[in-house]
Tab-separated table of C-alpha atoms and ligand atoms in Angstrom:
chain	number	residue	atom	x	y	z
A	16	MET	CA	-28.958	23.277	50.135
A	17	GLY	CA	-32.669	22.377	50.024
A	18	LEU	CA	-34.530	19.318	51.278
A	19	ASN	CA	-36.165	16.584	49.218
A	20	LEU	CA	-39.701	16.212	50.504
A	21	VAL	CA	-41.972	13.329	49.477
A	22	VAL	CA	-45.728	13.413	50.168
A	23	LEU	CA	-47.932	10.285	49.969
A	24	VAL	CA	-51.543	11.062	49.090
A	25	LYS	CA	-54.542	8.819	48.515
A	26	GLN	CA	-57.756	9.296	46.562
A	27	VAL	CA	-60.656	8.023	48.670
A	28	PRO	CA	-64.450	7.745	48.379
A	29	ASP	CA	-66.171	10.602	50.216
A	30	THR	CA	-67.426	8.665	53.227
A	31	GLN	CA	-69.036	11.841	54.655
A	32	ASN	CA	-71.710	11.626	51.956
A	33	VAL	CA	-72.777	8.003	52.188
A	34	THR	CA	-76.176	7.389	50.609
A	35	GLY	CA	-78.325	4.280	50.337
A	36	GLU	CA	-76.493	3.334	47.122
A	37	ALA	CA	-73.050	3.319	48.768
A	38	MET	CA	-72.996	-0.471	49.069
A	39	LYS	CA	-73.797	-2.959	46.301
A	40	GLU	CA	-75.991	-5.986	47.004
A	41	ASP	CA	-72.908	-8.211	47.211
A	42	GLY	CA	-71.594	-6.018	50.069
A	43	THR	CA	-68.806	-4.332	48.080
A	44	VAL	CA	-68.401	-0.548	47.923
A	45	ASN	CA	-70.259	1.085	45.032
A	46	ARG	CA	-67.505	3.556	44.158
A	47	GLY	CA	-69.643	5.067	41.382
A	48	ALA	CA	-72.140	6.322	44.002
A	49	LEU	CA	-69.509	8.047	46.152
A	50	PRO	CA	-67.550	11.035	44.845
A	51	ALA	CA	-63.748	10.554	44.973
A	52	ILE	CA	-61.877	13.119	47.063
A	53	PHE	CA	-58.374	13.937	48.319
A	54	ASN	CA	-57.952	12.073	51.630
A	55	PRO	CA	-58.487	14.959	54.124
A	56	GLU	CA	-55.385	14.420	56.293
A	57	ASP	CA	-53.208	14.117	53.181
A	58	LEU	CA	-54.039	17.758	52.400
A	59	TYR	CA	-52.499	18.635	55.799
A	60	ALA	CA	-49.453	16.503	54.930
A	61	LEU	CA	-49.077	18.384	51.631
A	62	GLU	CA	-49.496	21.735	53.403
A	63	ALA	CA	-46.799	20.810	55.944
A	64	ALA	CA	-44.412	19.867	53.112
A	65	LEU	CA	-45.114	23.083	51.200
A	66	ARG	CA	-44.400	25.116	54.351
A	67	VAL	CA	-41.063	23.314	54.841
A	68	LYS	CA	-40.254	24.020	51.194
A	69	GLU	CA	-40.988	27.720	51.715
A	70	SER	CA	-38.776	27.870	54.814
A	71	VAL	CA	-35.782	26.047	53.274
A	72	PRO	CA	-34.778	27.548	49.920
A	73	GLY	CA	-34.011	25.026	47.193
A	74	SER	CA	-36.370	22.345	48.609
A	75	LYS	CA	-38.608	20.279	46.316
A	76	VAL	CA	-41.969	18.619	46.984
A	77	HIS	CA	-42.627	15.322	45.155
A	78	VAL	CA	-46.132	13.848	45.496
A	79	LEU	CA	-46.832	10.140	44.981
A	80	THR	CA	-50.067	8.202	44.898
A	81	MET	CA	-50.808	4.554	44.201
A	82	GLY	CA	-54.167	4.026	42.563
A	83	PRO	CA	-56.135	3.646	39.334
A	84	PRO	CA	-55.731	6.163	36.456
A	85	SER	CA	-58.569	8.292	37.938
A	86	ALA	CA	-56.290	9.025	40.928
A	87	GLU	CA	-54.559	11.549	38.612
A	88	GLN	CA	-57.020	14.060	40.102
A	89	VAL	CA	-55.295	14.167	43.527
A	90	LEU	CA	-51.967	14.656	41.754
A	91	LYS	CA	-53.358	17.540	39.710
A	92	GLU	CA	-54.744	19.091	42.909
A	93	SER	CA	-51.253	18.739	44.437
A	94	LEU	CA	-49.741	20.552	41.446
A	95	TYR	CA	-52.429	23.280	41.754
A	96	ARG	CA	-51.313	23.835	45.372
A	97	GLY	CA	-47.586	24.015	44.616
A	98	ALA	CA	-46.043	20.516	44.340
A	99	ASP	CA	-42.954	20.476	42.108
A	100	SER	CA	-43.474	16.983	40.672
A	101	VAL	CA	-45.897	14.081	40.949
A	102	ALA	CA	-46.105	10.422	39.898
A	103	LEU	CA	-48.990	7.968	39.636
A	104	ILE	CA	-47.996	4.473	40.756
A	105	THR	CA	-50.404	2.431	38.715
A	106	ASP	CA	-50.440	-1.115	37.401
A	107	ARG	CA	-53.206	-3.737	37.303
A	108	LYS	CA	-50.879	-5.934	39.380
A	109	PHE	CA	-51.181	-3.471	42.314
A	110	ALA	CA	-54.945	-4.182	42.561
A	111	GLY	CA	-56.250	-5.698	45.807
A	112	ALA	CA	-53.281	-4.472	47.876
A	113	ASP	CA	-53.643	-4.515	51.655
A	114	THR	CA	-51.506	-2.268	53.838
A	115	LEU	CA	-48.485	-4.587	53.622
A	116	ALA	CA	-48.451	-4.603	49.804
A	117	THR	CA	-49.348	-0.888	49.631
A	118	SER	CA	-46.484	0.151	51.911
A	119	TYR	CA	-44.071	-2.086	49.971
A	120	ALA	CA	-45.007	-0.425	46.647
A	121	LEU	CA	-44.774	3.043	48.223
A	122	LYS	CA	-41.353	2.204	49.702
A	123	CYS	CA	-40.070	1.203	46.234
A	124	ALA	CA	-41.514	4.395	44.702
A	125	ILE	CA	-39.985	6.637	47.398
A	126	GLU	CA	-36.569	5.075	46.758
A	127	LYS	CA	-37.131	5.700	43.046
A	128	THR	CA	-37.345	9.470	43.728
A	129	GLY	CA	-33.661	9.396	44.762
A	130	LYS	CA	-32.308	10.954	47.958
A	131	TYR	CA	-35.163	11.978	50.275
A	132	ASP	CA	-35.122	13.789	53.629
A	133	ILE	CA	-38.717	13.886	54.907
A	134	VAL	CA	-41.675	11.708	53.866
A	135	PHE	CA	-45.108	13.149	54.774
A	136	CYS	CA	-48.280	11.028	55.032
A	137	GLY	CA	-51.732	11.556	56.414
A	138	ARG	CA	-52.266	9.781	59.731
A	139	GLN	CA	-55.140	7.765	58.315
A	140	ALA	CA	-57.161	7.290	55.127
A	141	ILE	CA	-60.949	7.645	55.546
A	142	ASP	CA	-61.791	4.482	53.560
A	143	GLY	CA	-59.451	1.732	54.804
A	144	ASP	CA	-58.980	3.587	58.113
A	145	THR	CA	-56.082	1.449	59.332
A	146	ALA	CA	-53.407	4.166	59.899
A	147	GLN	CA	-50.837	1.453	59.130
A	148	VAL	CA	-49.443	2.576	55.776
A	149	GLY	CA	-47.223	5.405	57.099
A	150	PRO	CA	-45.591	3.373	59.901
A	151	GLN	CA	-45.188	0.297	57.657
A	152	THR	CA	-43.586	2.384	54.913
A	153	ALA	CA	-41.074	3.866	57.398
A	154	GLU	CA	-40.310	0.379	58.709
A	155	LYS	CA	-39.643	-0.922	55.188
A	156	LEU	CA	-37.460	2.076	54.358
A	157	GLY	CA	-35.583	1.498	57.634
A	158	ILE	CA	-36.000	5.137	58.724
A	159	ASN	CA	-37.286	7.008	61.794
A	160	GLN	CA	-40.985	7.789	62.062
A	161	ILE	CA	-43.021	10.320	64.060
A	162	THR	CA	-46.771	9.639	64.028
A	163	CYS	CA	-49.785	11.894	64.754
A	164	VAL	CA	-47.869	15.140	64.152
A	165	ASP	CA	-49.874	18.359	64.193
A	166	HIS	CA	-47.018	20.837	63.742
A	167	ILE	CA	-43.455	20.813	62.482
A	168	GLU	CA	-41.889	23.105	65.090
A	169	GLN	CA	-38.366	23.454	63.722
A	170	ILE	CA	-36.475	22.503	60.570
A	171	ASP	CA	-32.678	22.313	60.601
A	172	ASP	CA	-30.135	21.142	58.017
A	173	ASP	CA	-29.954	17.620	59.396
A	174	SER	CA	-32.973	17.199	61.693
A	175	LEU	CA	-36.490	18.372	62.529
A	176	ILE	CA	-38.515	18.885	65.698
A	177	ALA	CA	-42.196	17.892	65.528
A	178	ARG	CA	-45.114	18.166	67.936
A	179	ARG	CA	-47.254	15.047	68.141
A	180	SER	CA	-50.702	14.820	69.691
A	181	ILE	CA	-50.978	12.318	72.481
A	182	GLU	CA	-53.830	11.611	74.841
A	183	GLY	CA	-54.200	14.608	77.141
A	184	GLY	CA	-51.357	16.643	75.663
A	185	TYR	CA	-48.435	16.901	73.281
A	186	GLU	CA	-45.025	15.321	72.866
A	187	ILE	CA	-42.083	17.135	71.275
A	188	VAL	CA	-39.872	14.799	69.234
A	189	LYS	CA	-36.587	15.437	67.427
A	190	SER	CA	-35.382	13.221	64.580
A	191	SER	CA	-32.515	13.266	62.149
A	192	TYR	CA	-33.226	12.822	58.409
A	193	PRO	CA	-34.492	10.766	56.719
A	194	VAL	CA	-37.735	10.626	58.701
A	195	LEU	CA	-41.370	9.837	57.923
A	196	VAL	CA	-44.086	11.890	59.643
A	197	THR	CA	-47.810	11.196	59.658
A	198	MET	CA	-49.895	14.368	59.919
A	199	THR	CA	-53.238	14.920	61.649
A	200	ASP	CA	-55.791	17.526	60.600
A	201	GLU	CA	-54.962	19.808	63.564
A	202	GLY	CA	-52.132	21.624	61.796
A	203	HIS	CA	-52.034	24.545	59.370
A	204	VAL	CA	-55.193	24.795	57.265
A	205	PRO	CA	-54.389	23.559	53.740
A	206	ARG	CA	-54.007	26.319	51.170
A	207	THR	CA	-56.353	26.610	48.209
A	208	SER	CA	-55.282	26.085	44.595
A	209	SER	CA	-53.375	28.776	42.725
A	210	ALA	CA	-55.423	30.033	39.748
A	211	ILE	CA	-52.271	30.234	37.575
A	212	LYS	CA	-51.327	26.634	38.383
A	213	VAL	CA	-54.885	25.439	37.684
A	214	MET	CA	-54.636	27.018	34.213
A	215	THR	CA	-51.228	25.347	33.720
A	216	TYR	CA	-52.245	21.823	34.717
A	217	LYS	CA	-56.024	21.459	34.325
A	218	ASN	CA	-55.834	19.777	30.891
A	219	LYS	CA	-52.952	17.424	31.817
A	220	LYS	CA	-53.703	13.716	31.841
A	221	ALA	CA	-52.085	10.727	33.544
A	222	GLY	CA	-49.267	9.701	31.224
A	223	ASP	CA	-48.374	13.266	30.205
A	224	PRO	CA	-44.800	14.247	31.191
A	225	GLU	CA	-46.200	16.271	34.141
A	226	ILE	CA	-48.082	13.212	35.520
A	227	PRO	CA	-45.814	10.208	34.771
A	228	LEU	CA	-47.035	6.636	35.272
A	229	TRP	CA	-44.852	4.325	37.352
A	230	SER	CA	-45.421	0.586	36.871
A	231	ILE	CA	-44.117	-2.342	38.943
A	232	GLU	CA	-41.089	-2.628	36.643
A	233	HIS	CA	-40.496	1.127	36.778
A	234	ILE	CA	-40.199	1.198	40.586
A	235	GLY	CA	-38.231	-2.066	40.656
A	236	ALA	CA	-40.802	-3.849	42.833
A	237	ASP	CA	-41.095	-7.622	43.214
A	238	PHE	CA	-44.344	-8.722	41.523
A	239	GLU	CA	-44.908	-11.409	44.194
A	240	ALA	CA	-45.004	-8.753	46.955
A	241	CYS	CA	-47.526	-6.479	45.176
A	242	GLY	CA	-51.315	-6.370	44.915
A	243	LEU	CA	-53.444	-9.364	45.881
A	244	LYS	CA	-50.453	-11.722	45.613
A	245	GLY	CA	-48.500	-9.799	48.245
A	246	SER	CA	-51.496	-9.278	50.564
A	247	PRO	CA	-51.997	-11.685	53.452
A	248	THR	CA	-55.308	-9.957	54.397
A	249	LYS	CA	-58.229	-12.075	53.184
A	250	VAL	CA	-61.750	-10.642	53.431
A	251	LYS	CA	-63.993	-13.513	54.532
A	252	GLN	CA	-67.314	-11.747	54.599
A	253	ILE	CA	-68.651	-8.193	54.385
A	254	GLU	CA	-71.858	-7.392	56.209
A	255	SER	CA	-73.946	-4.279	55.770
A	256	VAL	CA	-75.120	-3.360	59.274
A	257	VAL	CA	-78.170	-1.100	59.463
A	258	LEU	CA	-79.176	-0.081	62.991
A	259	LYS	CA	-82.893	0.351	63.582
A	260	ALA	CA	-84.259	3.109	65.831
A	261	GLN	CA	-85.556	0.595	68.404
A	262	GLU	CA	-82.002	-0.670	68.935
A	263	LEU	CA	-80.895	2.668	70.406
A	264	GLN	CA	-80.766	2.655	74.192
A	265	MET	CA	-79.739	5.633	76.316
A	266	ILE	CA	-77.500	4.701	79.251
A	267	GLU	CA	-77.648	6.954	82.286
A	268	ASN	CA	-74.228	8.391	83.202
A	269	SER	CA	-74.151	6.924	86.717
A	270	ASP	CA	-72.853	3.830	88.518
A	271	GLU	CA	-76.350	2.360	88.382
A	272	GLY	CA	-76.619	3.013	84.610
A	273	LEU	CA	-73.256	1.305	83.970
A	274	ASN	CA	-74.158	-1.621	86.247
A	275	ASN	CA	-77.398	-2.114	84.318
A	276	LEU	CA	-75.498	-1.984	81.013
A	277	MET	CA	-72.931	-4.561	82.181
A	278	HIS	CA	-75.731	-6.763	83.476
A	279	SER	CA	-77.613	-6.745	80.143
A	280	LEU	CA	-74.381	-7.352	78.126
A	281	ILE	CA	-73.574	-10.378	80.295
A	282	THR	CA	-77.190	-11.631	80.178
A	283	ASP	CA	-77.315	-11.592	76.356
A	284	HIS	CA	-73.794	-13.158	76.182
A	285	THR	CA	-72.175	-10.148	74.450
A	286	LEU	CA	-69.667	-10.306	77.322
A	287	GLY	CA	-68.490	-13.319	79.220
B	319	FAD	C1	-63.401	-0.833	54.171
B	319	FAD	C2	-61.980	-1.269	53.982
B	319	FAD	C3	-61.353	-2.038	54.959
B	319	FAD	C4	-60.028	-2.455	54.823
B	319	FAD	N1	-59.463	-3.203	55.805
B	319	FAD	C5	-58.164	-3.587	55.699
B	319	FAD	C6	-57.536	-4.345	56.724
B	319	FAD	O1	-58.162	-4.711	57.723
B	319	FAD	N2	-56.217	-4.685	56.578
B	319	FAD	C7	-55.492	-4.287	55.473
B	319	FAD	O2	-54.292	-4.585	55.399
B	319	FAD	N3	-56.069	-3.580	54.469
B	319	FAD	C8	-57.378	-3.222	54.550
B	319	FAD	N4	-57.969	-2.504	53.555
B	319	FAD	C9	-57.186	-2.164	52.396
B	319	FAD	C10	-56.515	-0.828	52.626
B	319	FAD	O3	-57.430	0.223	52.496
B	319	FAD	C11	-55.475	-0.687	51.582
B	319	FAD	O4	-54.381	-1.483	51.856
B	319	FAD	C12	-55.009	0.707	51.363
B	319	FAD	O5	-54.225	0.672	50.181
B	319	FAD	C13	-54.188	1.370	52.479
B	319	FAD	O6	-54.711	1.263	53.737
B	319	FAD	P1	-55.554	2.434	54.438
B	319	FAD	O7	-56.583	2.956	53.520
B	319	FAD	O8	-56.016	1.856	55.728
B	319	FAD	O9	-54.480	3.574	54.659
B	319	FAD	P2	-53.984	4.276	56.000
B	319	FAD	O10	-52.927	3.466	56.619
B	319	FAD	O11	-55.133	4.676	56.878
B	319	FAD	O12	-53.348	5.571	55.315
B	319	FAD	C14	-52.408	6.408	55.980
B	319	FAD	C15	-51.715	7.274	54.979
B	319	FAD	O13	-50.910	6.468	54.104
B	319	FAD	C16	-50.862	7.065	52.799
B	319	FAD	N5	-51.472	6.153	51.825
B	319	FAD	C17	-52.340	5.136	52.051
B	319	FAD	N6	-52.655	4.530	50.895
B	319	FAD	C18	-51.984	5.179	49.908
B	319	FAD	C19	-51.903	5.043	48.496
B	319	FAD	N7	-52.593	4.118	47.838
B	319	FAD	N8	-51.107	5.894	47.823
B	319	FAD	C20	-50.382	6.844	48.465
B	319	FAD	N9	-50.433	7.029	49.791
B	319	FAD	C21	-51.216	6.218	50.507
B	319	FAD	C22	-51.665	8.376	52.893
B	319	FAD	O14	-50.792	9.413	53.241
B	319	FAD	C23	-52.627	8.070	54.040
B	319	FAD	O15	-53.137	9.224	54.683
B	319	FAD	C24	-59.292	-2.086	53.668
B	319	FAD	C25	-59.910	-1.301	52.690
B	319	FAD	C26	-61.241	-0.886	52.824
B	319	FAD	C27	-61.869	-0.042	51.751
């Protein structure tokens, strides 16, 4: 019968390679100074979906991203690895979206794909770092969610069993479809690109039939709930914090060390 699998992926600045130019003087991120990469945990989400596809004949993997035209790169990389179809959710009116507006747009786009069984996300994006988009998207779709999954243990016609990482161990959870899972980077190592698929897709551009563009109208979203308009988060101030060497203090791992730490935090009014 085959399952319809949707994967949400995000293009992010490579925060592992932050240099002195990473922030502009006004405190905003200098995206030009940071290479854009596939959000690491989203590669694990894609790998999990591709493995489900391989275990259930007739399944299809659809990959969606919301971002600027340059985000076509993560979609091409998804096609190189074996995705069946992709779409770039892009519109100037999506700009400035917080997690509420992002998850709303993604919910509309997922519904646009038609009947879906499993939605895969990364647990967290390395730029915004909130880990809210997956759970909020599931909530808006009105479907089950399993967060922090490292392995899909079993796939059946109408349900799956997943293993989620919890503090000090694992939890085994069963859910019927449709379900959204957020994947950690503890699962199967993501596969590399197929050389044949790279040759097929490397010259494709956003807007070509293989990488369609989905606007607000296309996904049937309410303009008022998208982008800055639909985002209650307001950034008041951004501060660039640079720690100096003298500010580093080693705390002895003993009751006395902790007592001294608590004492100095209370004395300088950090606590209390
Ligand atoms: C430094 C910084 C701080 C921010 N702080 C806040 C904040 O406090 N509150 C707030 O509401 N917003 C905040 N934002 C905005 C936030 O990054 C965006 O709303 C973003 O679109 C999604 O949030 P996230 O990056 O935290 O994603 P997460 O919730 O960490 O992402 C989880 C998963 O959701 C999926 N996903 C996320 N975004 C997309 C996308 N665009 N397309 C497809 N799939 C996606 C991916 O699978 C991803 O792995 C911040 C952004 C930055 C750069």
